[in-house]
mmCIF file of C-alpha atoms and ligand atoms in Angstrom:
data_model
loop_
_atom_site.group_PDB
_atom_site.id
_atom_site.type_symbol
_atom_site.label_atom_id
_atom_site.label_comp_id
_atom_site.label_asym_id
_atom_site.label_seq_id
_atom_site.Cartn_x
_atom_site.Cartn_y
_atom_site.Cartn_z
ATOM 1 C CA MET A 56 119.969 144.729 119.218
ATOM 2 C CA LEU A 57 120.152 148.100 117.505
ATOM 3 C CA ALA A 58 122.350 148.369 114.408
ATOM 4 C CA ILE A 59 123.892 151.580 113.158
ATOM 5 C CA ILE A 60 124.967 152.017 109.555
ATOM 6 C CA GLY A 61 127.398 154.906 109.397
ATOM 7 C CA GLY A 62 127.981 156.995 106.304
ATOM 8 C CA SER A 63 130.443 159.722 105.358
ATOM 9 C CA GLY A 64 131.584 161.401 108.557
ATOM 10 C CA LEU A 65 130.732 158.388 110.730
ATOM 11 C CA THR A 66 133.066 155.541 109.780
ATOM 12 C CA THR A 67 133.627 154.535 113.390
ATOM 13 C CA LEU A 68 131.421 154.754 116.447
ATOM 14 C CA SER A 69 133.818 156.030 119.083
ATOM 15 C CA ASN A 70 131.345 155.516 121.922
ATOM 16 C CA LEU A 71 131.023 151.813 121.100
ATOM 17 C CA ASP A 72 132.884 149.624 123.571
ATOM 18 C CA VAL A 73 133.928 146.981 121.033
ATOM 19 C CA SER A 74 133.742 143.307 121.987
ATOM 20 C CA HIS A 75 134.477 141.716 118.617
ATOM 21 C CA ARG A 76 134.318 142.108 114.856
ATOM 22 C CA GLU A 77 132.841 139.601 112.487
ATOM 23 C CA VAL A 78 133.231 139.157 108.767
ATOM 24 C CA VAL A 79 129.851 137.868 107.629
ATOM 25 C CA ARG A 80 129.324 135.783 104.532
ATOM 26 C CA THR A 81 125.937 136.305 102.952
ATOM 27 C CA PRO A 82 124.062 134.792 99.992
ATOM 28 C CA TYR A 83 124.440 138.218 98.367
ATOM 29 C CA GLY A 84 128.195 138.608 98.661
ATOM 30 C CA GLU A 85 130.292 140.654 101.015
ATOM 31 C CA PRO A 86 129.027 143.434 103.241
ATOM 32 C CA SER A 87 130.907 146.747 103.316
ATOM 33 C CA GLY A 88 133.141 145.470 106.110
ATOM 34 C CA ALA A 89 133.217 143.419 109.265
ATOM 35 C CA ILE A 90 130.330 144.106 111.621
ATOM 36 C CA VAL A 91 131.577 145.637 114.853
ATOM 37 C CA PHE A 92 129.786 144.318 117.940
ATOM 38 C CA GLY A 93 129.940 146.006 121.292
ATOM 39 C CA GLU A 94 128.085 147.983 123.890
ATOM 40 C CA ILE A 95 127.161 151.603 124.274
ATOM 41 C CA CYS A 96 126.915 152.216 128.023
ATOM 42 C CA GLY A 97 126.064 148.544 128.523
ATOM 43 C CA HIS A 98 123.568 148.264 125.668
ATOM 44 C CA PRO A 99 124.494 145.784 122.920
ATOM 45 C CA THR A 100 124.859 147.594 119.606
ATOM 46 C CA MET A 101 126.366 146.751 116.232
ATOM 47 C CA PHE A 102 127.934 149.032 113.698
ATOM 48 C CA LEU A 103 128.694 148.829 110.001
ATOM 49 C CA PRO A 104 130.376 151.560 107.936
ATOM 50 C CA ARG A 105 128.443 151.788 104.683
ATOM 51 C CA HIS A 106 131.421 152.844 102.550
ATOM 52 C CA GLY A 107 133.908 150.425 104.139
ATOM 53 C CA TYR A 108 136.583 151.159 106.712
ATOM 54 C CA GLY A 109 138.789 152.996 104.228
ATOM 55 C CA HIS A 110 135.812 154.816 102.688
ATOM 56 C CA THR A 111 136.483 153.050 99.390
ATOM 57 C CA ILE A 112 133.005 151.903 98.364
ATOM 58 C CA ALA A 113 131.102 154.394 96.212
ATOM 59 C CA PRO A 114 127.354 154.813 96.858
ATOM 60 C CA HIS A 115 126.335 152.896 93.717
ATOM 61 C CA MET A 116 128.784 150.080 94.557
ATOM 62 C CA VAL A 117 127.645 149.472 98.139
ATOM 63 C CA ASN A 118 126.315 145.937 98.542
ATOM 64 C CA TYR A 119 123.133 147.040 100.295
ATOM 65 C CA ARG A 120 121.641 143.554 100.227
ATOM 66 C CA ALA A 121 124.656 141.985 101.923
ATOM 67 C CA ASN A 122 124.750 144.774 104.532
ATOM 68 C CA LEU A 123 121.088 144.462 105.492
ATOM 69 C CA TRP A 124 121.102 140.679 105.340
ATOM 70 C CA ALA A 125 124.176 140.518 107.619
ATOM 71 C CA LEU A 126 122.684 142.878 110.220
ATOM 72 C CA HIS A 127 119.372 141.034 110.183
ATOM 73 C CA HIS A 128 121.122 137.667 110.409
ATOM 74 C CA HIS A 129 122.904 138.879 113.547
ATOM 75 C CA GLY A 130 119.679 139.904 115.196
ATOM 76 C CA ALA A 131 119.232 143.577 114.369
ATOM 77 C CA THR A 132 115.889 144.642 115.843
ATOM 78 C CA GLY A 133 116.215 148.089 114.336
ATOM 79 C CA VAL A 134 118.555 149.839 111.927
ATOM 80 C CA ILE A 135 119.511 153.474 112.139
ATOM 81 C CA SER A 136 121.074 154.890 109.035
ATOM 82 C CA VAL A 137 123.349 157.861 109.531
ATOM 83 C CA ALA A 138 124.036 159.722 106.311
ATOM 84 C CA SER A 139 125.156 163.136 105.165
ATOM 85 C CA VAL A 140 122.947 164.946 102.681
ATOM 86 C CA GLY A 141 122.674 168.150 100.736
ATOM 87 C CA GLY A 142 119.987 170.589 101.864
ATOM 88 C CA ILE A 143 117.384 171.669 99.313
ATOM 89 C CA ARG A 144 114.621 173.141 101.511
ATOM 90 C CA GLY A 145 115.232 176.798 102.275
ATOM 91 C CA ASP A 146 115.385 176.495 106.063
ATOM 92 C CA LEU A 147 118.015 173.746 106.066
ATOM 93 C CA GLN A 148 121.548 174.844 106.900
ATOM 94 C CA PRO A 149 124.823 172.906 106.939
ATOM 95 C CA GLY A 150 125.126 171.202 110.318
ATOM 96 C CA ASP A 151 121.387 170.717 110.769
ATOM 97 C CA ILE A 152 120.154 167.264 111.728
ATOM 98 C CA VAL A 153 117.064 166.049 109.904
ATOM 99 C CA LEU A 154 114.871 162.973 110.435
ATOM 100 C CA PRO A 155 113.314 162.209 107.052
ATOM 101 C CA HIS A 156 109.864 160.708 106.689
ATOM 102 C CA GLN A 157 109.595 160.110 102.920
ATOM 103 C CA ILE A 158 111.728 159.073 99.960
ATOM 104 C CA LEU A 159 111.947 159.822 96.250
ATOM 105 C CA ASP A 160 114.132 157.268 94.491
ATOM 106 C CA TYR A 161 116.163 158.416 91.468
ATOM 107 C CA THR A 162 118.750 155.644 91.679
ATOM 108 C CA TRP A 163 119.083 153.043 88.951
ATOM 109 C CA GLY A 164 120.754 149.715 88.364
ATOM 110 C CA ARG A 165 121.091 148.827 92.049
ATOM 111 C CA LYS A 166 120.104 145.438 93.414
ATOM 112 C CA SER A 167 117.015 146.568 95.269
ATOM 113 C CA THR A 168 115.136 143.447 96.314
ATOM 114 C CA PHE A 169 115.729 140.103 97.986
ATOM 115 C CA PHE A 170 112.720 138.704 96.145
ATOM 116 C CA GLU A 171 114.173 137.897 92.744
ATOM 117 C CA GLY A 172 116.027 135.072 91.106
ATOM 118 C CA PRO A 173 115.299 131.479 90.215
ATOM 119 C CA GLY A 174 112.670 129.919 92.461
ATOM 120 C CA VAL A 175 112.310 132.974 94.681
ATOM 121 C CA PRO A 176 108.652 134.017 94.914
ATOM 122 C CA VAL A 177 108.019 137.670 94.104
ATOM 123 C CA ARG A 178 106.856 139.718 97.066
ATOM 124 C CA HIS A 179 105.597 143.298 96.911
ATOM 125 C CA VAL A 180 106.202 145.036 100.220
ATOM 126 C CA ASP A 181 104.151 147.983 101.398
ATOM 127 C CA PHE A 182 106.385 151.055 101.317
ATOM 128 C CA THR A 183 103.831 153.829 101.812
ATOM 129 C CA GLU A 184 105.776 154.956 104.870
ATOM 130 C CA PRO A 185 109.389 154.070 104.084
ATOM 131 C CA TYR A 186 110.751 154.821 107.571
ATOM 132 C CA ASP A 187 109.628 153.334 110.860
ATOM 133 C CA ALA A 188 107.686 156.025 112.694
ATOM 134 C CA ALA A 189 108.282 154.560 116.165
ATOM 135 C CA LEU A 190 112.044 154.427 115.673
ATOM 136 C CA ARG A 191 112.026 157.980 114.309
ATOM 137 C CA GLU A 192 110.106 159.061 117.390
ATOM 138 C CA ARG A 193 112.697 157.411 119.646
ATOM 139 C CA ILE A 194 115.429 159.361 117.850
ATOM 140 C CA ARG A 195 113.455 162.579 118.191
ATOM 141 C CA GLY A 196 112.832 161.922 121.876
ATOM 142 C CA ALA A 197 116.510 161.238 122.554
ATOM 143 C CA ALA A 198 117.496 164.435 120.766
ATOM 144 C CA GLU A 199 114.913 166.429 122.698
ATOM 145 C CA ALA A 200 116.129 165.042 126.037
ATOM 146 C CA LEU A 201 119.646 166.146 125.098
ATOM 147 C CA ALA A 202 118.442 169.515 123.805
ATOM 148 C CA VAL A 203 119.969 168.729 120.415
ATOM 149 C CA PRO A 204 117.826 170.438 117.783
ATOM 150 C CA VAL A 205 116.542 168.139 115.036
ATOM 151 C CA LYS A 206 114.110 168.835 112.220
ATOM 152 C CA VAL A 207 111.500 166.128 111.979
ATOM 153 C CA GLY A 208 110.063 165.356 108.566
ATOM 154 C CA ALA A 209 111.789 165.716 105.221
ATOM 155 C CA VAL A 210 111.502 164.134 101.821
ATOM 156 C CA TYR A 211 114.782 162.437 100.960
ATOM 157 C CA ALA A 212 115.776 162.280 97.290
ATOM 158 C CA ALA A 213 118.089 159.344 96.611
ATOM 159 C CA THR A 214 120.436 159.979 93.689
ATOM 160 C CA GLN A 215 122.834 157.670 91.951
ATOM 161 C CA GLY A 216 126.092 159.520 92.588
ATOM 162 C CA PRO A 217 128.962 159.436 92.986
ATOM 163 C CA ARG A 218 128.902 162.803 91.280
ATOM 164 C CA LEU A 219 126.964 165.607 92.871
ATOM 165 C CA GLU A 220 123.912 167.004 91.131
ATOM 166 C CA THR A 221 123.496 169.781 88.623
ATOM 167 C CA ALA A 222 121.602 172.880 89.738
ATOM 168 C CA ALA A 223 118.802 171.939 87.312
ATOM 169 C CA GLU A 224 118.516 168.482 88.849
ATOM 170 C CA ILE A 225 118.166 170.032 92.295
ATOM 171 C CA ASN A 226 115.433 172.346 90.940
ATOM 172 C CA ARG A 227 113.654 169.315 89.552
ATOM 173 C CA PHE A 228 113.944 167.417 92.833
ATOM 174 C CA GLU A 229 112.500 170.407 94.639
ATOM 175 C CA ARG A 230 109.574 170.564 92.223
ATOM 176 C CA ASP A 231 109.062 166.868 92.925
ATOM 177 C CA GLY A 232 108.849 167.667 96.635
ATOM 178 C CA ALA A 233 112.352 166.799 97.872
ATOM 179 C CA ASP A 234 113.872 168.551 100.897
ATOM 180 C CA VAL A 235 117.249 166.817 101.097
ATOM 181 C CA VAL A 236 119.400 164.858 98.674
ATOM 182 C CA GLY A 237 121.734 161.953 99.287
ATOM 183 C CA MET A 238 123.142 158.929 97.481
ATOM 184 C CA THR A 239 122.610 155.971 99.803
ATOM 185 C CA GLY A 240 119.075 156.059 101.188
ATOM 186 C CA MET A 241 117.881 153.602 98.563
ATOM 187 C CA PRO A 242 117.710 150.675 98.282
ATOM 188 C CA GLU A 243 118.806 150.493 101.932
ATOM 189 C CA ALA A 244 115.412 151.507 103.288
ATOM 190 C CA VAL A 245 113.393 149.095 101.174
ATOM 191 C CA LEU A 246 115.698 146.168 101.863
ATOM 192 C CA ALA A 247 115.202 146.728 105.587
ATOM 193 C CA ARG A 248 111.458 146.730 104.966
ATOM 194 C CA GLU A 249 111.696 143.483 103.001
ATOM 195 C CA LEU A 250 113.368 141.937 106.046
ATOM 196 C CA ASP A 251 110.763 143.503 108.364
ATOM 197 C CA VAL A 252 113.462 145.353 110.280
ATOM 198 C CA PRO A 253 112.385 148.799 111.537
ATOM 199 C CA TYR A 254 114.569 151.384 109.785
ATOM 200 C CA ALA A 255 114.994 155.118 110.372
ATOM 201 C CA ALA A 256 117.503 157.691 109.238
ATOM 202 C CA ILE A 257 119.445 160.515 110.792
ATOM 203 C CA ASN A 258 120.531 162.898 108.037
ATOM 204 C CA VAL A 259 123.163 165.539 108.591
ATOM 205 C CA ILE A 260 123.112 168.483 106.204
ATOM 206 C CA ALA A 261 126.698 168.690 104.934
ATOM 207 C CA ASN A 262 126.138 171.433 102.368
ATOM 208 C CA HIS A 263 123.549 173.405 100.523
ATOM 209 C CA ALA A 264 122.565 171.360 97.475
ATOM 210 C CA ALA A 265 123.986 172.362 94.091
ATOM 211 C CA GLY A 266 122.908 175.833 93.010
ATOM 212 C CA ARG A 267 121.534 176.739 96.465
ATOM 213 C CA GLY A 268 122.852 179.057 99.182
ATOM 214 C CA ASP A 269 126.632 179.102 99.329
ATOM 215 C CA SER A 270 126.679 176.305 96.751
ATOM 216 C CA ALA A 271 125.212 178.703 94.168
ATOM 217 C CA GLN A 272 128.467 178.666 92.160
ATOM 218 C CA GLY A 273 129.646 175.206 93.203
ATOM 219 C CA ILE A 274 130.067 173.020 96.243
ATOM 220 C CA HIS A 275 132.905 173.845 98.631
ATOM 221 C CA PHE A 276 134.305 170.513 99.661
ATOM 222 C CA GLU A 277 136.706 172.038 102.202
ATOM 223 C CA SER A 278 133.922 173.062 104.560
ATOM 224 C CA LEU A 279 132.040 169.736 104.419
ATOM 225 C CA GLU A 280 134.470 167.876 106.670
ATOM 226 C CA VAL A 281 134.301 170.481 109.428
ATOM 227 C CA VAL A 282 130.508 170.640 109.324
ATOM 228 C CA LEU A 283 130.176 166.863 109.448
ATOM 229 C CA GLN A 284 132.597 166.419 112.335
ATOM 230 C CA GLY A 285 130.690 168.840 114.521
ATOM 231 C CA ALA A 286 127.291 167.376 113.763
ATOM 232 C CA MET A 287 128.396 163.740 114.038
ATOM 233 C CA GLY A 288 129.349 164.411 117.670
ATOM 234 C CA GLN A 289 125.712 165.322 118.246
ATOM 235 C CA VAL A 290 124.579 162.246 116.346
ATOM 236 C CA ARG A 291 126.705 160.037 118.628
ATOM 237 C CA SER A 292 125.047 161.640 121.664
ATOM 238 C CA ILE A 293 121.599 161.053 120.184
ATOM 239 C CA ILE A 294 122.467 157.387 119.650
ATOM 240 C CA GLU A 295 123.629 157.139 123.286
ATOM 241 C CA GLY A 296 120.352 158.621 124.492
ATOM 242 C CA LEU A 297 118.393 156.376 122.192
ATOM 243 C CA VAL A 298 119.918 153.122 123.397
ATOM 244 C CA GLY A 299 119.241 154.195 126.976
ATOM 245 C CA CYS A 300 122.410 155.819 128.346
ATOM 246 C CA ALA A 301 121.902 158.159 131.266
ATOM 247 C CA ILE A 302 121.937 161.764 130.143
ATOM 248 C CA PRO A 303 124.428 163.862 132.102
ATOM 249 C CA GLY A 304 122.604 166.459 134.194
ATOM 250 C CA ALA A 305 119.178 164.872 133.679
ATOM 251 C CA LYS A 306 117.107 163.916 136.704
HETATM 252 N N1 LIG B 90 124.097 165.645 97.075
HETATM 253 C C1 LIG B 90 124.047 164.299 97.204
HETATM 254 N N2 LIG B 90 124.553 163.666 98.249
HETATM 255 C C2 LIG B 90 125.127 164.407 99.212
HETATM 256 C C3 LIG B 90 125.217 165.801 99.121
HETATM 257 C C4 LIG B 90 124.665 166.452 97.995
HETATM 258 O O1 LIG B 90 124.699 167.691 97.864
HETATM 259 N N3 LIG B 90 125.865 166.233 100.246
HETATM 260 C C5 LIG B 90 126.139 165.117 100.983
HETATM 261 N N4 LIG B 90 125.704 164.015 100.352
#
């Protein structure tokens, strides 16, 4: 069953025909909220809002281990992370949808492995390719079938938040090779890998990153909401196509 983790702008999945909700207890504490189980056009799907239902959990406070453990425990065969990001690369505009292929991790102090603690053997997972290429390709294919433009391939810089970055930090990330910046991509991706669950991300550019484009003098929070709402509609359609819903007008 496919699992969707929704971020800012996607706290509910309106196309999910909900059957039940379940509060899951995990060895790592509480997930961000109850997992919502249901179907999207007949295809079983589960959903979890990363920041909680009231959007009260800051990026550095999200219990990523509990979230991933709970989804895996309930049979997630793939996890799609939906998250808003700031655009660093010059061609990226607010509203664009990006499928990242690499990660730079600048977060700190987050619980980022299941393989620690008394009696737990250390395991070093391969993370050369942090996202699952086949799942990314399914997302790309669904978007293409719907004629929703997506940009495939971006280096995602994961920052600690909850504050936004300084212009100098964004310049540094760009020198490091980053194309987009967000606060939640890690350790989510590596925890999925530790559980051997294919994981891919759909990033929506909410704004130009600090010091770039119309964020040159500061980030305009007013426009973020509008941008995200428009793009998240497209993300919902991509998810429908991906799980196998018939595409209106397609033969
Ligand atoms: N920086 C970090 N995270 C973000 C941003 C940003 O500019 N926009 C949306 N999430």
